CSV table of C-alpha atoms and ligand atoms in Angstrom, one decimal:
chain,number,residue,atom,x,y,z
A,1486,MET,CA,3.8,120.9,115.5
A,1487,ASN,CA,6.8,119.6,113.6
A,1488,ILE,CA,7.6,121.7,110.6
A,1489,LEU,CA,9.9,121.0,107.7
A,1490,VAL,CA,11.1,123.9,105.5
A,1491,VAL,CA,12.7,123.0,102.2
A,1492,GLY,CA,15.5,125.2,100.8
A,1493,SER,CA,18.7,126.9,101.8
A,1494,GLY,CA,18.5,130.6,100.9
A,1495,GLY,CA,17.7,133.9,102.5
A,1496,ARG,CA,14.1,133.3,101.7
A,1497,GLU,CA,14.1,130.1,103.7
A,1498,HIS,CA,16.0,131.7,106.6
A,1499,ALA,CA,13.3,134.4,106.7
A,1500,ILE,CA,10.5,131.7,106.6
A,1501,VAL,CA,12.2,129.7,109.4
A,1502,TRP,CA,12.8,132.9,111.5
A,1503,LYS,CA,9.1,133.7,111.3
A,1504,ILE,CA,7.9,130.2,111.9
A,1505,ALA,CA,10.2,130.0,115.0
A,1506,LYS,CA,8.1,132.8,116.6
A,1507,SER,CA,5.0,130.6,116.4
A,1508,ARG,CA,3.6,129.2,119.7
A,1509,LYS,CA,2.5,126.1,117.8
A,1510,ILE,CA,6.0,124.8,117.2
A,1511,LYS,CA,7.5,121.7,118.7
A,1512,LYS,CA,10.5,121.4,116.3
A,1513,ILE,CA,11.6,123.0,113.0
A,1514,PHE,CA,13.7,121.2,110.5
A,1515,CYS,CA,15.2,122.6,107.4
A,1516,ALA,CA,16.6,120.7,104.4
A,1517,PRO,CA,19.3,121.5,103.6
A,1518,GLY,CA,19.3,124.9,105.4
A,1519,ASN,CA,22.3,127.1,106.1
A,1520,PRO,CA,24.3,128.2,109.2
A,1521,GLY,CA,21.9,131.0,109.9
A,1522,ILE,CA,18.9,128.6,109.9
A,1523,ALA,CA,20.9,126.2,112.0
A,1524,GLN,CA,20.6,128.7,114.9
A,1525,LEU,CA,16.8,128.3,114.8
A,1526,GLY,CA,16.2,124.7,113.9
A,1527,GLU,CA,17.8,121.5,112.9
A,1528,CYS,CA,19.4,121.4,109.4
A,1529,ILE,CA,19.1,118.1,107.6
A,1530,SER,CA,21.5,117.3,104.8
A,1531,ILE,CA,18.9,116.4,102.1
A,1532,LYS,CA,19.0,118.4,98.9
A,1533,SER,CA,15.9,120.4,98.2
A,1534,ASP,CA,15.1,118.5,95.0
A,1535,ASP,CA,15.6,115.0,96.5
A,1536,ILE,CA,11.9,114.4,96.8
A,1537,ASN,CA,12.0,110.7,97.8
A,1538,ALA,CA,14.5,111.5,100.6
A,1539,LEU,CA,12.4,114.4,101.8
A,1540,LEU,CA,9.3,112.3,101.8
A,1541,GLU,CA,10.9,109.5,103.8
A,1542,PHE,CA,12.2,112.0,106.3
A,1543,ALA,CA,8.8,113.7,106.7
A,1544,ILE,CA,7.1,110.4,107.4
A,1545,LYS,CA,9.8,109.2,109.8
A,1546,GLU,CA,9.8,112.5,111.8
A,1547,LYS,CA,6.0,112.9,111.8
A,1548,ILE,CA,6.2,116.3,110.1
A,1549,ASP,CA,2.9,118.1,110.5
A,1550,LEU,CA,3.5,120.7,107.8
A,1551,THR,CA,6.1,121.1,105.1
A,1552,VAL,CA,6.8,124.5,103.5
A,1553,VAL,CA,8.6,124.6,100.2
A,1554,GLY,CA,10.9,127.6,99.3
A,1555,PRO,CA,12.3,127.0,95.8
A,1556,GLU,CA,10.6,126.3,92.5
A,1557,THR,CA,12.5,123.2,91.5
A,1558,PRO,CA,10.9,120.8,94.0
A,1559,LEU,CA,7.5,122.3,93.3
A,1560,THR,CA,7.9,121.8,89.5
A,1561,LEU,CA,9.1,118.3,90.1
A,1562,GLY,CA,5.9,117.4,92.0
A,1563,ILE,CA,6.9,117.4,95.7
A,1564,VAL,CA,3.4,118.5,96.7
A,1565,ASP,CA,1.8,115.7,94.7
A,1566,SER,CA,4.1,113.1,96.3
A,1567,PHE,CA,3.5,114.4,99.9
A,1568,GLU,CA,-0.2,114.6,99.5
A,1569,GLU,CA,-0.4,111.1,98.1
A,1570,LYS,CA,1.0,109.9,101.5
A,1571,GLY,CA,-1.5,112.1,103.4
A,1572,LEU,CA,1.1,114.7,104.4
A,1573,LYS,CA,0.3,118.4,104.6
A,1574,ILE,CA,2.5,120.6,102.4
A,1575,PHE,CA,2.3,124.3,101.5
A,1576,GLY,CA,2.8,124.9,97.7
A,1577,PRO,CA,1.1,124.2,94.4
A,1578,SER,CA,0.9,120.8,92.7
A,1579,LYS,CA,3.2,120.0,89.7
A,1580,ASN,CA,0.5,120.9,87.2
A,1581,ALA,CA,-0.3,124.2,88.9
A,1582,ALA,CA,3.4,125.1,89.3
A,1583,GLU,CA,3.6,125.1,85.5
A,1584,ILE,CA,2.5,128.7,85.8
A,1585,GLU,CA,6.2,129.3,86.5
A,1586,SER,CA,7.9,126.3,84.8
A,1587,SER,CA,6.4,127.0,81.4
A,1588,LYS,CA,6.2,130.6,80.3
A,1589,ALA,CA,4.3,129.4,77.2
A,1590,PHE,CA,1.6,127.8,79.4
A,1591,ALA,CA,1.4,131.0,81.5
A,1592,LYS,CA,1.1,133.2,78.5
A,1593,LYS,CA,-1.6,131.1,76.9
A,1594,LEU,CA,-3.6,131.0,80.1
A,1595,MET,CA,-3.4,134.8,80.4
A,1596,GLN,CA,-4.4,135.3,76.8
A,1597,GLU,CA,-7.4,132.9,77.1
A,1598,TYR,CA,-8.7,134.5,80.3
A,1599,GLY,CA,-8.0,138.1,79.5
A,1600,ILE,CA,-5.3,138.7,82.1
A,1601,PRO,CA,-3.2,141.7,81.1
A,1602,THR,CA,0.3,140.8,79.8
A,1603,ALA,CA,2.7,141.8,77.0
A,1604,ASN,CA,1.7,140.8,73.5
A,1605,TYR,CA,3.7,137.7,72.4
A,1606,LYS,CA,4.2,134.8,70.0
A,1607,ILE,CA,5.6,131.4,70.8
A,1608,PHE,CA,8.0,129.6,68.5
A,1609,LYS,CA,9.4,126.0,68.4
A,1610,ASN,CA,11.4,126.6,65.3
A,1611,PRO,CA,14.4,129.1,65.3
A,1612,LYS,CA,13.8,130.0,61.6
A,1613,ASP,CA,10.2,131.0,62.2
A,1614,ALA,CA,11.3,133.1,65.2
A,1615,LYS,CA,14.0,134.8,63.1
A,1616,ASP,CA,11.5,135.6,60.3
A,1617,TYR,CA,9.1,137.1,62.8
A,1618,ILE,CA,11.6,139.4,64.6
A,1619,LYS,CA,12.4,141.0,61.2
A,1620,GLU,CA,9.1,142.7,61.3
A,1621,GLN,CA,9.1,143.8,64.9
A,1622,ASN,CA,9.9,147.0,66.7
A,1623,PHE,CA,12.8,147.1,69.2
A,1624,PRO,CA,13.4,146.7,72.0
A,1625,LEU,CA,12.0,143.2,72.0
A,1626,VAL,CA,12.0,140.6,74.7
A,1627,ILE,CA,13.1,137.0,74.1
A,1628,LYS,CA,12.4,134.3,76.8
A,1629,ALA,CA,13.2,130.7,77.1
A,1630,ASP,CA,10.0,128.7,77.8
A,1631,GLY,CA,11.3,126.8,80.8
A,1632,LEU,CA,13.2,127.4,84.1
A,1633,ALA,CA,16.6,129.1,83.5
A,1634,ALA,CA,17.6,130.3,87.0
A,1635,GLY,CA,16.4,133.9,86.2
A,1636,LYS,CA,18.8,134.0,83.1
A,1637,GLY,CA,16.4,133.0,80.3
A,1638,VAL,CA,15.2,136.5,79.5
A,1639,VAL,CA,17.0,138.7,77.1
A,1640,ILE,CA,16.0,142.3,76.3
A,1641,CYS,CA,17.1,142.9,72.8
A,1642,LYS,CA,17.7,146.4,71.5
A,1643,THR,CA,18.4,145.4,67.9
A,1644,GLU,CA,17.6,142.6,65.4
A,1645,ASP,CA,21.2,141.4,65.8
A,1646,GLU,CA,20.8,141.1,69.5
A,1647,ALA,CA,17.6,139.2,69.1
A,1648,LYS,CA,19.2,136.8,66.6
A,1649,ASP,CA,22.0,136.2,69.1
A,1650,ALA,CA,19.5,135.5,71.9
A,1651,LEU,CA,17.6,133.0,69.7
A,1652,LYS,CA,20.9,131.3,68.9
A,1653,LEU,CA,21.9,131.2,72.5
A,1654,ILE,CA,18.5,129.8,73.7
A,1655,MET,CA,17.4,127.6,70.8
A,1656,GLU,CA,20.5,126.5,69.0
A,1657,LYS,CA,23.3,126.5,71.6
A,1658,LYS,CA,20.7,125.3,74.2
A,1659,ALA,CA,22.3,127.5,76.9
A,1660,PHE,CA,19.3,126.5,79.2
A,1661,GLY,CA,18.9,122.9,77.9
A,1662,LYS,CA,15.3,121.8,77.2
A,1663,SER,CA,14.0,125.1,78.6
A,1664,GLY,CA,14.9,126.5,75.3
A,1665,ASP,CA,12.9,124.1,73.1
A,1666,ARG,CA,10.4,126.9,72.8
A,1667,VAL,CA,10.8,130.7,73.0
A,1668,ILE,CA,8.4,133.5,73.7
A,1669,VAL,CA,9.0,136.6,71.7
A,1670,GLU,CA,7.4,139.4,73.6
A,1671,GLU,CA,6.6,143.1,73.4
A,1672,PHE,CA,8.8,145.3,75.6
A,1673,LEU,CA,6.9,146.9,78.4
A,1674,LYS,CA,7.9,150.3,80.0
A,1675,GLY,CA,7.2,151.2,83.6
A,1676,GLU,CA,8.1,150.4,87.2
A,1677,GLU,CA,8.4,146.7,88.2
A,1678,VAL,CA,6.7,145.3,91.3
A,1679,SER,CA,6.6,141.9,93.0
A,1680,PHE,CA,3.0,141.2,94.0
A,1681,LEU,CA,2.6,138.1,96.1
A,1682,ALA,CA,-0.6,136.6,97.3
A,1683,ILE,CA,-1.4,133.5,99.3
A,1684,THR,CA,-4.2,131.3,98.2
A,1685,ASP,CA,-6.0,128.1,99.1
A,1686,GLY,CA,-7.5,127.9,95.6
A,1687,LYS,CA,-10.6,129.9,96.6
A,1688,SER,CA,-9.6,132.9,98.7
A,1689,VAL,CA,-6.8,135.0,97.5
A,1690,VAL,CA,-5.1,137.2,100.1
A,1691,PRO,CA,-2.5,139.8,99.0
A,1692,LEU,CA,0.8,140.0,100.9
A,1693,PRO,CA,2.4,143.5,101.2
A,1694,PRO,CA,3.6,144.6,97.7
A,1695,CYS,CA,7.4,144.7,97.3
A,1696,GLN,CA,10.0,146.1,94.9
A,1697,ASP,CA,13.0,143.9,93.9
A,1698,HIS,CA,16.3,145.1,92.4
A,1699,LYS,CA,17.2,142.7,89.7
A,1700,THR,CA,20.5,144.0,88.3
A,1701,VAL,CA,23.8,143.6,90.1
A,1702,PHE,CA,24.9,147.3,90.0
A,1703,ASP,CA,23.5,150.6,91.2
A,1704,GLY,CA,21.1,152.5,88.9
A,1705,ASP,CA,19.7,149.2,87.5
A,1706,LYS,CA,22.9,148.5,85.6
A,1707,GLY,CA,24.7,145.3,84.8
A,1708,PRO,CA,23.4,141.7,84.4
A,1709,ASN,CA,20.3,140.4,86.1
A,1710,THR,CA,20.7,138.5,89.4
A,1711,GLY,CA,18.2,136.6,91.6
A,1712,GLY,CA,17.6,139.9,93.3
A,1713,MET,CA,20.0,142.3,95.1
A,1714,GLY,CA,17.6,143.9,97.5
A,1715,ALA,CA,13.9,144.5,98.2
A,1716,TYR,CA,11.7,146.8,100.1
A,1717,SER,CA,8.1,146.8,101.3
A,1718,PRO,CA,5.7,148.5,101.0
A,1719,ALA,CA,6.1,149.6,97.4
A,1720,PRO,CA,4.7,153.1,97.3
A,1721,VAL,CA,3.9,152.8,93.6
A,1722,ILE,CA,1.1,150.4,94.6
A,1723,THR,CA,-1.6,152.7,95.8
A,1724,PRO,CA,-4.7,151.0,97.5
A,1725,LYS,CA,-6.6,151.6,94.3
A,1726,LEU,CA,-3.9,149.9,92.2
A,1727,LYS,CA,-3.7,147.0,94.7
A,1728,GLN,CA,-7.4,146.4,94.2
A,1729,GLU,CA,-7.1,146.6,90.4
A,1730,ILE,CA,-4.2,144.0,90.5
A,1731,MET,CA,-6.3,141.7,92.7
A,1732,ASN,CA,-9.4,142.1,90.4
A,1733,SER,CA,-7.7,142.0,87.0
A,1734,ILE,CA,-4.8,139.6,87.7
A,1735,MET,CA,-4.5,137.6,91.0
A,1736,ILE,CA,-8.1,136.5,91.4
A,1737,PRO,CA,-8.7,135.8,87.7
A,1738,THR,CA,-5.5,133.7,87.5
A,1739,VAL,CA,-6.4,131.5,90.5
A,1740,LYS,CA,-9.9,131.0,89.0
A,1741,ALA,CA,-8.5,130.3,85.6
A,1742,LEU,CA,-6.1,127.6,87.0
A,1743,ALA,CA,-9.0,126.0,88.9
A,1744,LYS,CA,-11.1,126.0,85.7
A,1745,GLU,CA,-8.2,124.3,83.8
A,1746,GLY,CA,-8.2,121.5,86.4
A,1747,ARG,CA,-5.1,122.7,88.1
A,1748,PRO,CA,-6.3,124.2,91.4
A,1749,TYR,CA,-3.7,126.4,92.9
A,1750,LYS,CA,-2.7,126.6,96.5
A,1751,GLY,CA,0.4,128.3,97.9
A,1752,ILE,CA,2.0,131.6,97.0
A,1753,LEU,CA,1.2,133.1,93.6
A,1754,TYR,CA,3.9,135.6,92.8
A,1755,ALA,CA,3.2,138.0,89.9
A,1756,GLY,CA,6.1,140.0,88.5
A,1757,LEU,CA,4.3,143.0,87.2
A,1758,MET,CA,5.1,146.1,85.1
A,1759,ILE,CA,3.1,149.1,86.1
A,1760,THR,CA,2.6,150.6,82.6
A,1761,ASN,CA,0.7,153.7,81.5
A,1762,ASP,CA,-2.0,151.2,80.5
A,1763,GLY,CA,-2.1,149.7,83.9
A,1764,PRO,CA,-0.5,146.7,85.5
A,1765,LYS,CA,0.7,143.9,83.2
A,1766,VAL,CA,2.2,140.5,84.1
A,1767,LEU,CA,5.8,139.9,83.2
A,1768,GLU,CA,5.9,136.5,84.7
A,1769,PHE,CA,4.4,134.3,87.4
A,1770,ASN,CA,6.3,132.4,90.1
A,1771,CYS,CA,4.9,129.6,92.1
A,1772,ARG,CA,6.6,130.4,95.3
A,1773,PHE,CA,7.8,133.1,97.7
A,1774,GLY,CA,10.3,135.6,96.2
A,1775,ASP,CA,13.9,135.9,97.3
A,1776,PRO,CA,14.7,138.5,98.6
A,1777,GLU,CA,11.1,139.8,98.8
A,1778,THR,CA,10.3,137.3,101.5
A,1779,GLN,CA,12.8,138.9,103.9
A,1780,PRO,CA,11.1,142.3,104.2
A,1781,ILE,CA,7.6,140.6,104.0
A,1782,MET,CA,8.4,138.3,107.0
A,1783,MET,CA,9.6,141.2,109.0
A,1784,ARG,CA,6.4,143.2,108.5
A,1785,LEU,CA,3.9,140.3,108.9
A,1786,LYS,CA,2.4,140.3,112.3
A,1787,ASN,CA,0.3,137.0,112.0
A,1788,ASP,CA,1.5,133.7,113.2
A,1789,LEU,CA,2.9,132.3,109.9
A,1790,VAL,CA,2.0,128.7,110.9
A,1791,ASP,CA,-1.7,129.7,111.2
A,1792,VAL,CA,-1.6,131.4,107.8
A,1793,LEU,CA,0.1,128.6,106.0
A,1794,SER,CA,-2.0,125.9,107.7
A,1795,ALA,CA,-5.2,127.7,106.8
A,1796,ALA,CA,-4.1,127.8,103.1
A,1797,VAL,CA,-3.3,124.1,103.1
A,1798,ASP,CA,-6.7,123.3,104.8
A,1799,GLY,CA,-8.7,125.4,102.5
A,1800,LYS,CA,-9.6,127.8,105.3
A,1801,LEU,CA,-7.9,131.0,104.2
A,1802,SER,CA,-11.2,132.9,104.3
A,1803,LYS,CA,-10.9,132.9,108.1
A,1804,ILE,CA,-7.5,134.7,108.0
A,1805,LYS,CA,-6.9,138.4,108.1
A,1806,LEU,CA,-3.4,139.5,107.6
A,1807,ASN,CA,-1.9,142.2,109.8
A,1808,CYS,CA,1.2,144.0,108.8
A,1809,ASP,CA,3.6,146.4,110.6
A,1810,ASN,CA,3.1,149.9,109.1
A,1811,ARG,CA,6.8,150.4,109.2
A,1812,PHE,CA,9.0,150.2,106.1
A,1813,ALA,CA,11.2,147.1,105.7
A,1814,MET,CA,14.1,146.6,103.4
A,1815,CYS,CA,16.7,144.0,102.6
A,1816,VAL,CA,20.1,144.7,101.2
A,1817,VAL,CA,21.7,141.6,99.6
A,1818,MET,CA,25.5,141.2,100.1
A,1819,SER,CA,27.0,139.1,97.4
A,1820,SER,CA,30.3,137.5,96.5
A,1821,LYS,CA,32.8,139.1,94.1
A,1822,GLY,CA,31.9,138.0,90.5
A,1823,TYR,CA,28.3,137.2,91.1
A,1824,PRO,CA,26.1,136.6,89.0
A,1825,GLY,CA,29.0,135.2,87.0
A,1826,ASP,CA,31.6,132.9,88.5
A,1827,TYR,CA,32.2,134.0,92.0
A,1828,GLU,CA,34.7,133.7,94.8
A,1829,LYS,CA,34.0,131.4,97.8
A,1830,CYS,CA,35.4,130.5,101.2
A,1831,LYS,CA,36.0,134.1,102.4
A,1832,GLU,CA,35.8,134.6,106.1
A,1833,ILE,CA,32.7,136.7,107.1
A,1834,LYS,CA,33.1,139.2,110.0
A,1835,GLY,CA,30.7,141.5,111.8
A,1836,ILE,CA,27.4,139.7,111.6
A,1837,ASP,CA,26.9,139.8,115.4
A,1838,GLU,CA,27.6,143.5,115.5
A,1839,ALA,CA,25.2,144.2,112.7
A,1840,ALA,CA,22.5,142.0,114.2
A,1841,LYS,CA,22.8,143.9,117.6
A,1842,LEU,CA,21.1,146.9,115.9
A,1843,LYS,CA,17.5,147.2,116.9
A,1844,ASP,CA,15.0,146.0,114.2
A,1845,VAL,CA,17.8,144.5,112.1
A,1846,VAL,CA,17.9,140.8,111.1
A,1847,VAL,CA,20.8,139.3,109.1
A,1848,PHE,CA,19.4,136.5,107.0
A,1849,HIS,CA,21.9,134.0,105.7
A,1850,ALA,CA,21.9,132.6,102.1
A,1851,GLY,CA,25.2,131.3,100.7
A,1852,THR,CA,27.2,130.8,103.9
A,1853,ALA,CA,29.0,127.8,105.3
A,1854,ILE,CA,31.0,126.8,108.4
A,1855,ASN,CA,34.5,125.9,107.6
A,1856,ASP,CA,36.7,124.8,110.6
A,1857,SER,CA,34.3,126.7,112.9
A,1858,THR,CA,34.7,129.9,110.9
A,1859,LEU,CA,31.7,131.4,109.0
A,1860,VAL,CA,32.6,131.7,105.3
A,1861,THR,CA,31.0,132.7,102.0
A,1862,ALA,CA,29.6,129.7,100.0
A,1863,GLY,CA,27.3,131.2,97.4
A,1864,GLY,CA,26.6,134.1,95.1
A,1865,ARG,CA,24.1,135.9,97.3
A,1866,VAL,CA,25.6,135.6,100.8
A,1867,LEU,CA,23.5,137.6,103.2
A,1868,GLY,CA,20.3,139.6,103.2
A,1869,VAL,CA,20.7,142.4,105.7
A,1870,THR,CA,17.1,143.4,106.6
A,1871,ALA,CA,15.9,146.4,108.7
A,1872,MET,CA,12.7,148.0,109.7
A,1873,GLY,CA,12.1,151.7,110.3
A,1874,VAL,CA,9.4,154.4,110.4
A,1875,GLY,CA,9.5,155.6,106.8
A,1876,VAL,CA,11.7,154.8,104.0
A,1877,LYS,CA,14.7,156.9,104.9
A,1878,ARG,CA,15.1,155.5,108.4
A,1879,ALA,CA,14.8,151.9,107.1
A,1880,ILE,CA,17.5,152.7,104.5
A,1881,ASN,CA,19.8,154.2,107.0
A,1882,LYS,CA,19.4,151.4,109.4
A,1883,ALA,CA,20.0,148.7,106.8
A,1884,TYR,CA,23.1,150.3,105.5
A,1885,ALA,CA,24.4,151.0,109.1
A,1886,ALA,CA,24.1,147.2,109.6
A,1887,VAL,CA,25.7,146.4,106.2
A,1888,SER,CA,28.7,148.7,107.1
A,1889,ARG,CA,29.5,146.5,110.1
A,1890,ILE,CA,29.9,143.3,108.0
A,1891,GLN,CA,33.0,142.6,105.9
A,1892,TRP,CA,34.6,139.9,103.9
A,1893,ASP,CA,37.2,140.1,101.1
A,1894,GLY,CA,35.4,141.2,97.9
A,1895,ALA,CA,31.9,141.7,99.5
A,1896,HIS,CA,29.6,143.6,97.1
A,1897,TYR,CA,26.2,145.2,97.6
A,1898,ARG,CA,24.1,147.8,95.8
A,1899,LYS,CA,24.1,151.2,97.5
A,1900,ASP,CA,20.8,152.4,96.1
A,1901,ILE,CA,18.3,149.9,97.5
A,1902,GLY,CA,15.1,151.7,98.4
A,1903,GLU,CA,15.9,154.9,96.5
A,1904,LYS,CA,13.0,154.4,94.2
A,1905,ALA,CA,10.7,154.5,97.2
A,1906,VAL,CA,12.2,157.8,98.3
A,1907,ARG,CA,11.5,159.3,94.9
B,867,AMP,P1,11.0,137.4,83.9
B,867,AMP,O1,11.8,136.3,84.4
B,867,AMP,O2,10.0,137.0,82.8
B,867,AMP,O3,10.3,138.2,85.0
B,867,AMP,O4,12.0,138.5,83.3
B,867,AMP,C1,13.1,138.9,84.0
B,867,AMP,C2,13.2,140.4,83.9
B,867,AMP,O5,13.2,140.8,82.5
B,867,AMP,C3,12.0,141.1,84.5
B,867,AMP,O6,12.2,141.2,85.9
B,867,AMP,C4,12.0,142.4,83.8
B,867,AMP,O7,13.0,143.3,84.3
B,867,AMP,C5,12.5,142.0,82.4
B,867,AMP,N1,11.4,141.8,81.5
B,867,AMP,C6,10.7,140.6,81.3
B,867,AMP,N2,9.7,140.7,80.4
B,867,AMP,C7,9.7,142.0,80.0
B,867,AMP,C8,8.9,142.8,79.1
B,867,AMP,N3,8.0,142.2,78.4
B,867,AMP,N4,9.2,144.1,79.0
B,867,AMP,C9,10.2,144.7,79.7
B,867,AMP,N5,11.0,144.0,80.5
B,867,AMP,C10,10.8,142.7,80.7
B,868,LIG,N1,13.4,138.1,93.5
B,868,LIG,C1,13.0,137.4,92.3
B,868,LIG,C2,12.5,136.0,92.5
B,868,LIG,O1,12.4,135.5,93.6
B,868,LIG,O2,12.2,135.4,91.5
């Protein structure tokens, strides 16, 4: 088969790495890819949101299956465009992807179908929102309705902070039209988990639960990022809790979307808070997580092409997932300054030495080749991922690999996986 993967991050490197192990593969393309991906397949210089160019390429190269990494092409309708031309593509349609691209839609769906989530109210008018927050308890959570690259959520400790957040989102339009509506939401306490499932719209198959590390500094301090590290399994998800999440959240959501005339296929990713009252949804994403995908792909034993093809063909009920029992974890190495303005073009050394370690894979994200030298080119640069028997061994191995890699200003969290030890 000829496969096209859309995207250029660590998530896409992990997907390509796993697909490259499949016996079904003739050729793998990635658009636009990165230097790590270029070692496994051919990178094409088409941007991940240039749907017409991607479609033209897929037709010309007789692509048998396209796999979409990021949310933007999904929310722009890449799946609808490909399917119109009879091409197979893994991911939800534009309508179904609204579960991520409109938090207001997701919240209303959850409310209507009794899917557990934080209490909330939606506002179009800043004045109404300001009046409402006066009567609320703090902390309170304020969210822009639309996509905001993970930055549209503000946890407000006081009424003043909440007013500032409303001003930023609704008046200054920091996230453009994404801030036309806001969700004001109850603050939930607990441990956060990324729960991903693959679905063909009928069967819903859970992937191994993961824990992400959102903030840039150790001890969950500093601003939120796309994710600074992830591990799997997440010990907080017991087999009983996993079943509860499937029965109260994942299966009802897929059914609800079908009932609303938006049948969902692809990855349904629930960001959950495990509260004292049970698991509640913080948000849904319509795609694989980054960096969650890196440890998940290392643990998955199935041929990924079989799994994704079955989902696209509506035959997921025939698939049983097998996972390595070992613990996998990914430490993200980022550029100085990220998630704010960050430095670029720093020479990266030591990847080969790190990758020589057994059960270690160094996934590229923001890297580039400059005059045949590998340099930094993004906020999140590498995802150093390791597997080990038990949490501690995986942690030691991942950090042993990280210590072999250097560039000027390299940053990483030193506490990835510690929650799992506790
Ligand atoms: P979201 O993009 O909605 O997942 O929000 C980003 C981050 O904000 C989440 O990963 C949580 O850490 C935090 N968050 C979002 N909603 C809530 C909530 N209702 N209570 C507590 N924390 C939240
Ligand atoms: N790691 C968070 C995300 O993929 O949205």
